[in-house]
mmCIF file with all atom_site columns, C-alpha atoms in Angstrom:
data_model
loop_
_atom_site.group_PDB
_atom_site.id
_atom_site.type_symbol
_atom_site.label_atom_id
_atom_site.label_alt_id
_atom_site.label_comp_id
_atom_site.label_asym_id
_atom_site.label_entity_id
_atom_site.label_seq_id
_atom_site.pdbx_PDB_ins_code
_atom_site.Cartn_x
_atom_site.Cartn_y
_atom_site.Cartn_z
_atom_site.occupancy
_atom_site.B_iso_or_equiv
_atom_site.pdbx_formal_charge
_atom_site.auth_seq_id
_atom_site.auth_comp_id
_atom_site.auth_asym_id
_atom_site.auth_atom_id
_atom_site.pdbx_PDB_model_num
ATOM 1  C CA . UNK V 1 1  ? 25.751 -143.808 -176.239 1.00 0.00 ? 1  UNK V CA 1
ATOM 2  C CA . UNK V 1 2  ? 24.832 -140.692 -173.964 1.00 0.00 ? 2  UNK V CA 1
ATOM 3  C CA . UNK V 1 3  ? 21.251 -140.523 -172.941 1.00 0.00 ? 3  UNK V CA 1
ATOM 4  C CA . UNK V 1 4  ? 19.343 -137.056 -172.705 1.00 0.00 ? 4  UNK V CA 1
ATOM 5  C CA . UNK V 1 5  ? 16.147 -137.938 -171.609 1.00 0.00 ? 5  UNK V CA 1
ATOM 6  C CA . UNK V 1 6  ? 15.090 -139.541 -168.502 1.00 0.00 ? 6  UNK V CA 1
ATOM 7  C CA . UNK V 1 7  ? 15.698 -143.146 -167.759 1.00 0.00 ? 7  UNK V CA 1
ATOM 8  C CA . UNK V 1 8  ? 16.078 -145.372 -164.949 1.00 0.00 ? 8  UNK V CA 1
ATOM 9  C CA . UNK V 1 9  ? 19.616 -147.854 -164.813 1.00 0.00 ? 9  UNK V CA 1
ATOM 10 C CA . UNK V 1 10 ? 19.361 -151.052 -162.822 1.00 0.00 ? 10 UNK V CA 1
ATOM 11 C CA . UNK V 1 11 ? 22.410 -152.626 -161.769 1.00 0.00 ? 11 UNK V CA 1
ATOM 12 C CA . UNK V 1 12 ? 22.643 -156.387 -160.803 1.00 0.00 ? 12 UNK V CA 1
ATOM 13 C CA . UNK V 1 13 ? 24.734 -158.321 -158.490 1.00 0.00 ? 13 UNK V CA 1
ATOM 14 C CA . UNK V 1 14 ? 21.880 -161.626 -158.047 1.00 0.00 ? 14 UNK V CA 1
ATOM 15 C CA . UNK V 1 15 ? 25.406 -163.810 -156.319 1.00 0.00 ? 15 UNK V CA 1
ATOM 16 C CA . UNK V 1 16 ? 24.516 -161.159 -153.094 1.00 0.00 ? 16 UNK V CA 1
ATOM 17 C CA . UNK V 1 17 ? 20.909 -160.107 -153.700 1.00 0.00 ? 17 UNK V CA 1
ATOM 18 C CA . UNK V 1 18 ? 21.958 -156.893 -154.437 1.00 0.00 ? 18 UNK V CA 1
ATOM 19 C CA . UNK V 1 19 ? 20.600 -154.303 -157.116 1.00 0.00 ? 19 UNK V CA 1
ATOM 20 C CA . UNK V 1 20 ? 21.750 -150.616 -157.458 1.00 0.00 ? 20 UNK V CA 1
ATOM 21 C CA . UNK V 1 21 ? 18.592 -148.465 -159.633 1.00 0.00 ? 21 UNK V CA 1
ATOM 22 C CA . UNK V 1 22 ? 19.647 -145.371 -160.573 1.00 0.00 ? 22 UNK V CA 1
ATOM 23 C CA . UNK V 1 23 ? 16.673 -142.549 -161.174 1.00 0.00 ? 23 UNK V CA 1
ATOM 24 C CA . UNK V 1 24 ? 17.537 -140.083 -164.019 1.00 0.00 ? 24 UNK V CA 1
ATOM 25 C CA . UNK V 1 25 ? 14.840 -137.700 -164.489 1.00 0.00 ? 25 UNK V CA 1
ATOM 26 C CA . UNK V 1 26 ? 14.359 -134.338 -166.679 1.00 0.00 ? 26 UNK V CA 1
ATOM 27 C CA . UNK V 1 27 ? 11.744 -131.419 -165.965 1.00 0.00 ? 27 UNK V CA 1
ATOM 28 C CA . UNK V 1 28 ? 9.083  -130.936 -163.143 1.00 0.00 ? 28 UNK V CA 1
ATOM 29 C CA . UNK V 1 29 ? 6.698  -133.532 -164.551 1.00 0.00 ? 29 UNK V CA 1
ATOM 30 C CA . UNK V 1 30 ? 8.428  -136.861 -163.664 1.00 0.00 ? 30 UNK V CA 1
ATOM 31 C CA . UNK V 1 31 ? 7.871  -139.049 -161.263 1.00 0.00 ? 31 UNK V CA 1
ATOM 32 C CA . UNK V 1 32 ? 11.204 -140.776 -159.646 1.00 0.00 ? 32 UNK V CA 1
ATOM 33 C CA . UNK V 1 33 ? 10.063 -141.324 -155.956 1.00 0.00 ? 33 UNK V CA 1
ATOM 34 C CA . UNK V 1 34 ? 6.795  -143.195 -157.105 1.00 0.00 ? 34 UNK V CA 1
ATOM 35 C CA . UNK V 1 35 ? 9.313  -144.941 -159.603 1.00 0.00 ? 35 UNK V CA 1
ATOM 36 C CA . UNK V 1 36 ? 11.753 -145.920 -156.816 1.00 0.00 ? 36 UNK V CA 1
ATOM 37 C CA . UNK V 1 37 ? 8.514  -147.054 -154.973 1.00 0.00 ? 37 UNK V CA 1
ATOM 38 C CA . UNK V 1 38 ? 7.522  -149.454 -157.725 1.00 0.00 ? 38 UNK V CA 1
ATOM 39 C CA . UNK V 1 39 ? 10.859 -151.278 -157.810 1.00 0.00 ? 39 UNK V CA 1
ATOM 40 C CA . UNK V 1 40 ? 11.345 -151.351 -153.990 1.00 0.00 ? 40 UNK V CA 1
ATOM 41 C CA . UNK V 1 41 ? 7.889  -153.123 -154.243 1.00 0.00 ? 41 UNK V CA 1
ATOM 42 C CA . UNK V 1 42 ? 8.924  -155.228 -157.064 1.00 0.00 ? 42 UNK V CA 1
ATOM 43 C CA . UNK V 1 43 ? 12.288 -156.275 -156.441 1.00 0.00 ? 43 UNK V CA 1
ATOM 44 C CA . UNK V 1 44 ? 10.859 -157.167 -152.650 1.00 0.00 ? 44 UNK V CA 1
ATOM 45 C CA . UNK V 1 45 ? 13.617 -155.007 -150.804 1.00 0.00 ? 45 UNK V CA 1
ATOM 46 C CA . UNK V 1 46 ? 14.265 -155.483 -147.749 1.00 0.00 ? 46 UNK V CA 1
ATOM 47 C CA . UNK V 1 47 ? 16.547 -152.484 -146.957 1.00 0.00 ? 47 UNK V CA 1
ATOM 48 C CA . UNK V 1 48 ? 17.312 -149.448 -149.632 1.00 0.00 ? 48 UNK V CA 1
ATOM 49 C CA . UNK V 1 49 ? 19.047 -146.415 -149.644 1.00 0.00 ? 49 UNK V CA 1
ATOM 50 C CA . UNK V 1 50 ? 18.663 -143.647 -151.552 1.00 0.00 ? 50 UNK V CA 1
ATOM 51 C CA . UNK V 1 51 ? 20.388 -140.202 -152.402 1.00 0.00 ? 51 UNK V CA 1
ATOM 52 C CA . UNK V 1 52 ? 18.640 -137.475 -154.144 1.00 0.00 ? 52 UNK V CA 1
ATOM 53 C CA . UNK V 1 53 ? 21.087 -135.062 -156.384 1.00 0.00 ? 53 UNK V CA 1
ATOM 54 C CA . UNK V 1 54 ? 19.596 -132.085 -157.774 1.00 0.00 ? 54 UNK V CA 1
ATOM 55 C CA . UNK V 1 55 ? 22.215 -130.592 -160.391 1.00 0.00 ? 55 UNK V CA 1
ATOM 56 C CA . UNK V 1 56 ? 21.726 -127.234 -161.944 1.00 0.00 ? 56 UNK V CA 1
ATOM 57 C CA . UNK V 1 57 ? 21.659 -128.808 -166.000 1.00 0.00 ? 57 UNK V CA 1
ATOM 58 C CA . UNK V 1 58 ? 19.996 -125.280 -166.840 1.00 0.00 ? 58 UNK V CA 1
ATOM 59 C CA . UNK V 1 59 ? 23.044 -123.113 -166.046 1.00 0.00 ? 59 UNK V CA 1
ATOM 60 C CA . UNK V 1 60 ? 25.305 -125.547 -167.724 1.00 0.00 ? 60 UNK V CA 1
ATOM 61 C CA . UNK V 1 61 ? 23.470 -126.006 -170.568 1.00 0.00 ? 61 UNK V CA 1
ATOM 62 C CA . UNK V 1 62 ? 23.159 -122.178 -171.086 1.00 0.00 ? 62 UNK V CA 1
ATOM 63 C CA . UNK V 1 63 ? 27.155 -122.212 -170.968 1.00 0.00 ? 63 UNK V CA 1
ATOM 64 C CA . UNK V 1 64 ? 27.095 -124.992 -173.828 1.00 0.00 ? 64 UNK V CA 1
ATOM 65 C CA . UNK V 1 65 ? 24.521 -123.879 -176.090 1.00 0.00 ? 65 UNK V CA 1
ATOM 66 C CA . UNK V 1 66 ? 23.891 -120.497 -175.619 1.00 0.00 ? 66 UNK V CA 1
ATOM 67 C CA . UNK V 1 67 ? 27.065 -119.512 -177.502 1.00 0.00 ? 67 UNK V CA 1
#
């Protein structure tokens, strides 16, 4: 199933301690940095990484559905 909205994936791999959360967000009202915050804090990380990726959706989307 394809998601539109925003959503968060969480990827598990408990045999090294290791989880992989994945930030999906739409529009300027969301959160993900206080989101990535909360799970650091939850999961009790002790190292993370993290890659921001803005992508231009709007020009695409005008190319999809603007036809």
């Amino acid at each position: 199933a394809m998601l539109s909205e925003s959503h968060i994936s969480i990827h598990t791999w408990p045999e090294i301690g290791q989880a992989v959360c994945d930030v999906f967000t739409c529009g300027d009202v969301a959160m993900p940095k206080a989101a990535m915050e909360y799970m650091e804090q939850k999961f009790q990380a002790l190292t993370k990484t993290s890659l921001e990726v803005e992508r231009p959706l709007d020009e695409y989307a005008k190319l999809c559905y603007d036809k």
